mmCIF file of C-alpha atoms in Angstrom:
data_model
loop_
_atom_site.group_PDB
_atom_site.id
_atom_site.type_symbol
_atom_site.label_atom_id
_atom_site.label_comp_id
_atom_site.label_asym_id
_atom_site.label_seq_id
_atom_site.Cartn_x
_atom_site.Cartn_y
_atom_site.Cartn_z
ATOM 1 C CA MET E 1 16.940 1.443 14.779
ATOM 2 C CA SER E 2 13.430 2.265 13.579
ATOM 3 C CA GLU E 3 10.024 1.630 15.073
ATOM 4 C CA VAL E 4 6.293 1.802 14.433
ATOM 5 C CA ALA E 5 5.183 4.805 16.484
ATOM 6 C CA ALA E 6 1.426 4.468 15.889
ATOM 7 C CA ALA E 7 -1.104 2.213 14.186
ATOM 8 C CA THR E 8 -4.510 3.434 13.013
ATOM 9 C CA VAL E 9 -7.332 1.385 11.577
ATOM 10 C CA LEU E 10 -8.780 2.946 8.421
ATOM 11 C CA LEU E 11 -11.299 0.250 7.507
ATOM 12 C CA HIS E 12 -12.864 -2.400 9.737
ATOM 13 C CA GLU E 13 -14.429 -5.684 8.696
ATOM 14 C CA GLU E 14 -17.782 -3.910 9.075
ATOM 15 C CA ALA E 15 -16.968 -2.022 5.870
ATOM 16 C CA GLY E 16 -17.599 -5.265 3.996
ATOM 17 C CA LEU E 17 -14.031 -6.125 2.986
ATOM 18 C CA ARG E 18 -13.273 -9.785 2.282
ATOM 19 C CA SER E 19 -9.635 -10.831 1.875
ATOM 20 C CA PRO E 20 -8.225 -7.432 0.807
ATOM 21 C CA SER E 21 -5.216 -8.498 -1.239
ATOM 22 C CA GLY E 22 -3.870 -5.462 -3.086
ATOM 23 C CA LEU E 23 -3.144 -1.751 -2.508
ATOM 24 C CA VAL E 24 -2.247 1.120 -4.821
ATOM 25 C CA TYR E 25 -1.546 4.630 -3.517
ATOM 26 C CA ASP E 26 -2.146 7.618 -5.807
ATOM 27 C CA GLU E 27 -0.182 10.567 -4.432
ATOM 28 C CA GLY E 28 -1.909 13.051 -6.749
ATOM 29 C CA THR E 29 -5.400 12.378 -5.395
ATOM 30 C CA GLN E 30 -4.317 10.962 -2.015
ATOM 31 C CA THR E 31 -6.504 7.941 -2.579
ATOM 32 C CA VAL E 32 -5.848 4.231 -2.185
ATOM 33 C CA THR E 33 -7.264 1.583 -4.489
ATOM 34 C CA ILE E 34 -8.009 -1.607 -2.533
ATOM 35 C CA VAL E 35 -8.349 -4.984 -4.214
ATOM 36 C CA ASP E 36 -11.300 -6.527 -2.369
ATOM 37 C CA MET E 37 -10.611 -10.018 -3.660
ATOM 38 C CA GLY E 38 -13.322 -11.820 -1.682
ATOM 39 C CA ASN E 39 -15.977 -9.545 -3.181
ATOM 40 C CA ARG E 40 -14.291 -9.502 -6.620
ATOM 41 C CA ARG E 41 -14.169 -5.706 -6.791
ATOM 42 C CA LEU E 42 -11.987 -2.612 -6.306
ATOM 43 C CA LEU E 43 -12.643 0.056 -3.695
ATOM 44 C CA CYS E 44 -11.282 3.596 -3.561
ATOM 45 C CA PHE E 45 -10.403 5.029 -0.130
ATOM 46 C CA ASP E 46 -9.906 8.784 0.330
ATOM 47 C CA LEU E 47 -7.096 9.361 2.834
ATOM 48 C CA LYS E 48 -7.994 13.034 3.314
ATOM 49 C CA LYS E 49 -11.630 12.340 4.177
ATOM 50 C CA ARG E 50 -10.818 8.971 5.803
ATOM 51 C CA GLY E 51 -13.591 7.125 4.034
ATOM 52 C CA LEU E 52 -14.552 5.102 0.976
ATOM 53 C CA SER E 53 -15.107 7.367 -1.988
ATOM 54 C CA SER E 54 -16.136 4.997 -4.771
ATOM 55 C CA VAL E 55 -16.383 1.452 -6.069
ATOM 56 C CA CYS E 56 -14.571 0.814 -9.323
ATOM 57 C CA PRO E 57 -16.708 -1.072 -11.872
ATOM 58 C CA ALA E 58 -15.643 -4.709 -11.777
ATOM 59 C CA VAL E 59 -14.968 -7.059 -14.666
ATOM 60 C CA PRO E 60 -17.627 -9.820 -14.703
ATOM 61 C CA GLY E 61 -16.293 -13.149 -13.474
ATOM 62 C CA TRP E 62 -12.831 -12.007 -12.502
ATOM 63 C CA ARG E 63 -10.974 -12.713 -9.257
ATOM 64 C CA PRO E 64 -8.588 -9.810 -8.709
ATOM 65 C CA LEU E 65 -5.496 -10.347 -6.576
ATOM 66 C CA ALA E 66 -2.935 -7.574 -7.088
ATOM 67 C CA SER E 67 -2.870 -4.141 -8.673
ATOM 68 C CA ALA E 68 -0.498 -1.375 -9.744
ATOM 69 C CA MET E 69 -0.709 2.085 -11.254
ATOM 70 C CA ALA E 70 1.716 3.477 -13.807
ATOM 71 C CA ALA E 71 1.837 5.322 -17.121
ATOM 72 C CA GLY E 72 -0.062 2.460 -18.703
ATOM 73 C CA GLY E 73 -3.051 3.018 -16.398
ATOM 74 C CA LEU E 74 -4.362 0.834 -13.574
ATOM 75 C CA ALA E 75 -3.473 -2.862 -13.909
ATOM 76 C CA VAL E 76 -5.085 -5.730 -12.008
ATOM 77 C CA THR E 77 -4.032 -9.375 -12.010
ATOM 78 C CA ASP E 78 -6.865 -11.868 -12.419
ATOM 79 C CA VAL E 79 -6.237 -15.296 -10.887
ATOM 80 C CA GLU E 80 -9.486 -16.666 -12.316
ATOM 81 C CA SER E 81 -8.274 -16.334 -15.911
ATOM 82 C CA ASN E 82 -4.543 -15.978 -15.104
ATOM 83 C CA ASP E 83 -4.463 -12.724 -16.968
ATOM 84 C CA ILE E 84 -4.102 -8.972 -16.524
ATOM 85 C CA TRP E 85 -6.726 -6.264 -16.931
ATOM 86 C CA ILE E 86 -5.779 -2.637 -17.615
ATOM 87 C CA ARG E 87 -8.078 0.341 -17.014
ATOM 88 C CA ARG E 88 -7.601 3.574 -18.911
ATOM 89 C CA LYS E 89 -10.108 6.348 -19.515
ATOM 90 C CA GLU E 90 -12.672 4.451 -17.424
ATOM 91 C CA ARG E 91 -12.531 1.382 -19.659
ATOM 92 C CA TRP E 92 -11.123 -2.069 -18.983
ATOM 93 C CA ARG E 93 -9.227 -4.053 -21.568
ATOM 94 C CA LYS E 94 -7.819 -7.543 -21.235
ATOM 95 C CA ALA E 95 -4.093 -7.817 -21.775
ATOM 96 C CA ILE E 96 -3.253 -11.240 -23.167
ATOM 97 C CA ALA E 97 -0.416 -11.774 -20.718
ATOM 98 C CA SER E 98 0.019 -15.490 -21.442
ATOM 99 C CA GLU E 99 0.512 -15.028 -25.165
ATOM 100 C CA GLY E 100 4.096 -15.922 -25.993
ATOM 101 C CA LEU E 101 4.679 -17.598 -22.618
ATOM 102 C CA ALA E 102 5.303 -21.318 -22.394
ATOM 103 C CA PRO E 103 4.017 -22.703 -20.119
ATOM 104 C CA PRO E 104 1.117 -20.248 -19.755
ATOM 105 C CA LEU E 105 0.919 -17.834 -16.850
ATOM 106 C CA HIS E 106 -0.231 -19.523 -13.628
ATOM 107 C CA LEU E 107 -1.143 -17.287 -10.660
ATOM 108 C CA PRO E 108 0.093 -13.733 -11.242
ATOM 109 C CA GLY E 109 0.608 -12.766 -7.599
ATOM 110 C CA SER E 110 1.981 -9.242 -7.954
ATOM 111 C CA ILE E 111 2.455 -6.539 -10.591
ATOM 112 C CA ALA E 112 4.358 -3.267 -11.069
ATOM 113 C CA GLY E 113 4.552 -0.761 -13.912
ATOM 114 C CA ASP E 114 7.051 1.827 -15.119
ATOM 115 C CA ARG E 115 6.758 5.276 -16.707
ATOM 116 C CA LEU E 116 7.086 3.808 -20.214
ATOM 117 C CA GLY E 117 3.975 1.690 -19.846
ATOM 118 C CA ASN E 118 5.765 -1.641 -19.344
ATOM 119 C CA TRP E 119 4.383 -4.129 -16.802
ATOM 120 C CA TYR E 120 6.301 -6.612 -14.647
ATOM 121 C CA PHE E 121 4.481 -9.458 -12.919
ATOM 122 C CA THR E 122 5.152 -12.620 -10.972
ATOM 123 C CA ASP E 123 4.271 -16.100 -12.226
ATOM 124 C CA PHE E 124 4.074 -17.891 -8.900
ATOM 125 C CA HIS E 125 3.561 -21.513 -9.940
ATOM 126 C CA ASN E 126 6.029 -21.353 -12.840
ATOM 127 C CA ASN E 127 8.799 -19.789 -10.705
ATOM 128 C CA ARG E 128 9.500 -16.828 -12.951
ATOM 129 C CA ILE E 129 9.133 -13.080 -13.455
ATOM 130 C CA CYS E 130 7.546 -11.842 -16.655
ATOM 131 C CA MET E 131 7.394 -8.569 -18.520
ATOM 132 C CA GLN E 132 4.761 -7.199 -20.865
ATOM 133 C CA LYS E 133 5.838 -4.590 -23.400
ATOM 134 C CA ASP E 134 3.701 -3.328 -26.269
ATOM 135 C CA GLY E 135 1.200 -6.102 -25.618
ATOM 136 C CA ARG E 136 3.790 -8.888 -25.789
ATOM 137 C CA SER E 137 4.923 -10.952 -22.812
ATOM 138 C CA SER E 138 8.371 -12.367 -22.152
ATOM 139 C CA VAL E 139 10.291 -13.963 -19.283
ATOM 140 C CA LEU E 140 13.102 -12.160 -17.464
ATOM 141 C CA GLU E 141 15.502 -15.070 -17.633
ATOM 142 C CA GLU E 142 18.129 -13.380 -15.466
ATOM 143 C CA ILE E 143 15.890 -13.659 -12.396
ATOM 144 C CA ASP E 144 16.230 -17.093 -10.780
ATOM 145 C CA CYS E 145 13.474 -17.430 -8.176
ATOM 146 C CA VAL E 146 11.267 -19.993 -6.433
ATOM 147 C CA LYS E 147 7.621 -19.219 -5.600
ATOM 148 C CA PRO E 148 7.884 -15.466 -6.200
ATOM 149 C CA TYR E 149 4.889 -13.695 -4.732
ATOM 150 C CA GLY E 150 5.574 -9.974 -4.387
ATOM 151 C CA LEU E 151 7.512 -7.405 -6.347
ATOM 152 C CA CYS E 152 7.956 -3.649 -6.544
ATOM 153 C CA LEU E 153 9.730 -1.200 -8.810
ATOM 154 C CA TRP E 154 11.973 1.644 -7.651
ATOM 155 C CA LYS E 155 13.618 3.671 -10.394
ATOM 156 C CA GLU E 156 15.433 1.086 -12.548
ATOM 157 C CA ARG E 157 15.453 -1.620 -9.886
ATOM 158 C CA LEU E 158 12.933 -4.427 -9.685
ATOM 159 C CA TYR E 159 12.711 -6.067 -6.243
ATOM 160 C CA VAL E 160 11.294 -9.597 -6.060
ATOM 161 C CA THR E 161 10.335 -11.752 -3.089
ATOM 162 C CA ASP E 162 12.072 -15.042 -3.747
ATOM 163 C CA THR E 163 9.679 -16.546 -1.240
ATOM 164 C CA GLY E 164 10.658 -20.172 -1.673
ATOM 165 C CA ARG E 165 14.286 -19.393 -0.835
ATOM 166 C CA GLY E 166 13.606 -16.791 1.860
ATOM 167 C CA ARG E 167 15.227 -13.762 0.284
ATOM 168 C CA ILE E 168 14.708 -10.547 -1.720
ATOM 169 C CA LEU E 169 16.263 -10.202 -5.163
ATOM 170 C CA CYS E 170 17.219 -6.958 -6.882
ATOM 171 C CA CYS E 171 17.226 -6.835 -10.672
ATOM 172 C CA ASP E 172 18.959 -3.983 -12.492
ATOM 173 C CA LEU E 173 16.662 -3.534 -15.489
ATOM 174 C CA ARG E 174 19.158 -1.425 -17.430
ATOM 175 C CA HIS E 175 21.968 -3.971 -17.356
ATOM 176 C CA HIS E 176 19.862 -7.140 -16.951
ATOM 177 C CA ARG E 177 21.701 -8.208 -13.809
ATOM 178 C CA CYS E 178 20.205 -9.762 -10.698
ATOM 179 C CA ARG E 179 21.612 -10.152 -7.188
ATOM 180 C CA VAL E 180 20.470 -11.197 -3.732
ATOM 181 C CA GLU E 181 19.626 -7.980 -1.865
ATOM 182 C CA VAL E 182 18.203 -9.309 1.411
ATOM 183 C CA LYS E 183 18.573 -12.685 3.084
ATOM 184 C CA GLY E 184 16.811 -13.053 6.413
ATOM 185 C CA GLU E 185 17.116 -15.501 9.247
ATOM 186 C CA ALA E 186 15.639 -19.012 9.255
ATOM 187 C CA ARG E 187 11.931 -19.150 8.399
ATOM 188 C CA PHE E 188 12.038 -15.779 6.655
ATOM 189 C CA PHE E 189 9.462 -16.168 3.897
ATOM 190 C CA PRO E 190 8.727 -12.715 2.415
ATOM 191 C CA ILE E 191 5.311 -12.197 0.837
ATOM 192 C CA ALA E 192 5.015 -8.509 -0.052
ATOM 193 C CA VAL E 193 7.599 -5.803 -0.686
ATOM 194 C CA ALA E 194 7.205 -2.037 -1.156
ATOM 195 C CA ALA E 195 9.753 0.743 -1.688
ATOM 196 C CA ASP E 196 9.458 4.254 -0.252
ATOM 197 C CA SER E 197 10.684 7.459 -1.882
ATOM 198 C CA SER E 198 14.223 7.005 -0.504
ATOM 199 C CA GLY E 199 14.543 3.453 -1.808
ATOM 200 C CA ASP E 200 14.179 1.741 1.565
ATOM 201 C CA LEU E 201 12.112 -1.450 1.482
ATOM 202 C CA TYR E 202 9.231 -2.623 3.624
ATOM 203 C CA ILE E 203 8.949 -6.404 3.583
ATOM 204 C CA SER E 204 6.174 -8.495 5.089
ATOM 205 C CA THR E 205 5.830 -12.122 6.077
ATOM 206 C CA ALA E 206 2.563 -13.577 7.368
ATOM 207 C CA ARG E 207 2.692 -11.735 10.718
ATOM 208 C CA ARG E 208 5.790 -9.552 10.615
ATOM 209 C CA ILE E 209 6.955 -6.410 8.837
ATOM 210 C CA PHE E 210 10.616 -5.564 8.282
ATOM 211 C CA LEU E 211 12.325 -2.360 7.195
ATOM 212 C CA TYR E 212 15.378 -2.733 4.991
ATOM 213 C CA ARG E 213 17.593 0.349 5.016
ATOM 214 C CA SER E 214 19.131 0.202 1.556
ATOM 215 C CA SER E 215 21.940 2.662 2.279
ATOM 216 C CA TYR E 216 23.110 0.556 5.249
ATOM 217 C CA ARG E 217 22.023 -2.827 3.813
ATOM 218 C CA ARG E 218 20.413 -3.553 7.173
ATOM 219 C CA LEU E 219 17.209 -5.485 7.898
ATOM 220 C CA GLU E 220 15.181 -4.391 10.944
ATOM 221 C CA LEU E 221 12.103 -6.040 12.420
ATOM 222 C CA ILE E 222 9.605 -3.237 13.097
ATOM 223 C CA LEU E 223 6.357 -5.156 13.674
ATOM 224 C CA ASP E 224 5.381 -8.592 14.973
ATOM 225 C CA ALA E 225 2.478 -10.008 16.998
ATOM 226 C CA ALA E 226 3.942 -8.816 20.323
ATOM 227 C CA ALA E 227 4.571 -5.281 19.093
ATOM 228 C CA TRP E 228 1.094 -5.185 17.565
ATOM 229 C CA GLU E 229 -0.506 -6.005 20.914
ATOM 230 C CA ARG E 230 1.106 -2.886 22.351
ATOM 231 C CA LEU E 231 -0.322 -0.768 19.536
ATOM 232 C CA ARG E 232 -3.836 -2.122 18.953
ATOM 233 C CA PRO E 233 -6.491 -3.949 21.021
ATOM 234 C CA GLU E 234 -7.237 -6.505 18.289
ATOM 235 C CA LYS E 235 -4.971 -9.398 17.333
ATOM 236 C CA LEU E 236 -2.967 -9.452 14.139
ATOM 237 C CA GLY E 237 -4.335 -11.854 11.544
ATOM 238 C CA HIS E 238 -2.391 -12.208 8.276
ATOM 239 C CA ILE E 239 -0.561 -9.322 6.610
ATOM 240 C CA GLY E 240 -1.524 -8.936 2.975
ATOM 241 C CA ALA E 241 -0.562 -6.033 0.739
ATOM 242 C CA LEU E 242 1.750 -3.089 1.525
ATOM 243 C CA ALA E 243 1.792 0.462 0.186
ATOM 244 C CA CYS E 244 4.181 3.274 1.143
ATOM 245 C CA LEU E 245 3.016 6.795 1.876
ATOM 246 C CA PRO E 246 5.085 10.004 1.979
ATOM 247 C CA GLU E 247 6.767 10.966 5.244
ATOM 248 C CA SER E 248 7.390 7.455 6.600
ATOM 249 C CA GLY E 249 3.844 6.158 6.389
ATOM 250 C CA LEU E 250 2.902 2.587 5.520
ATOM 251 C CA LEU E 251 -0.451 0.987 4.697
ATOM 252 C CA PHE E 252 -1.135 -2.709 5.025
ATOM 253 C CA THR E 253 -4.136 -4.988 4.761
ATOM 254 C CA ASP E 254 -5.053 -7.813 7.124
ATOM 255 C CA THR E 255 -6.609 -10.544 4.998
ATOM 256 C CA VAL E 256 -7.979 -12.453 8.019
ATOM 257 C CA ARG E 257 -9.416 -9.518 9.959
ATOM 258 C CA ASN E 258 -10.513 -7.859 6.687
ATOM 259 C CA ALA E 259 -9.075 -4.488 7.641
ATOM 260 C CA LEU E 260 -6.874 -1.687 6.336
ATOM 261 C CA TYR E 261 -4.285 -0.111 8.662
ATOM 262 C CA HIS E 262 -2.002 2.902 8.582
ATOM 263 C CA LEU E 263 1.355 2.744 10.373
ATOM 264 C CA ARG E 264 3.486 5.735 11.267
ATOM 265 C CA VAL E 265 7.091 4.610 11.075
ATOM 266 C CA ASP E 266 9.842 6.628 12.703
ATOM 267 C CA LYS E 267 13.211 6.069 11.066
ATOM 268 C CA PHE E 268 16.344 6.541 13.104
ATOM 269 C CA ILE E 269 19.914 6.409 11.867
#
């Protein structure tokens, strides 16, 4: 079994966060980009100095929800225009994600990118997963999902929260095959998913976090409201985004308490 050994608050509501909905960890700089959706901006948090280091220039009028970093730059989904913005060399450009999609993209809830510059994103209201390559969007027809919200990429595997059906899907991008990877108990409605360096998955629902040990194909509950009360004096609100850190660390946002937390997770065989 595994457990959360410690929980540390990195940002309180006093920092001005409003509905923090996305996280991206940059191992090279040891910084975390936070999507501050309520304030329609991006913040950069320095994990070494334990403080905010900068505010990324926002796109006028957007409503950012999720973000990812890959070879293509920094990508942010915009639920105001149902589109994707990509930042490279300190400049934003609008990727016409809906071009070639019928019906058009409607609520891109999560995004991930690979080393080739391709982007994968959820289309929540249209029950599908899309891909953007060389500026053109297409649907990954092999992925059958209902209300997909979160996704993450690990090597050549794309993991998707099939939220409407209460399960996690795994898509082999090389062979275009998809299977059910995780199926939880009743009322298991996964929202976010993140993969660590070993390929294990962290999966969140509204007020719980699970660890899925991929080598054992075993799902473990590591955090719920009761466990949180033993770790922190404040109550748990609503778990938002997840981001894995090296050496069994996990970041998550609380979109109700407007906070960013760091969990130290001890894995046991």
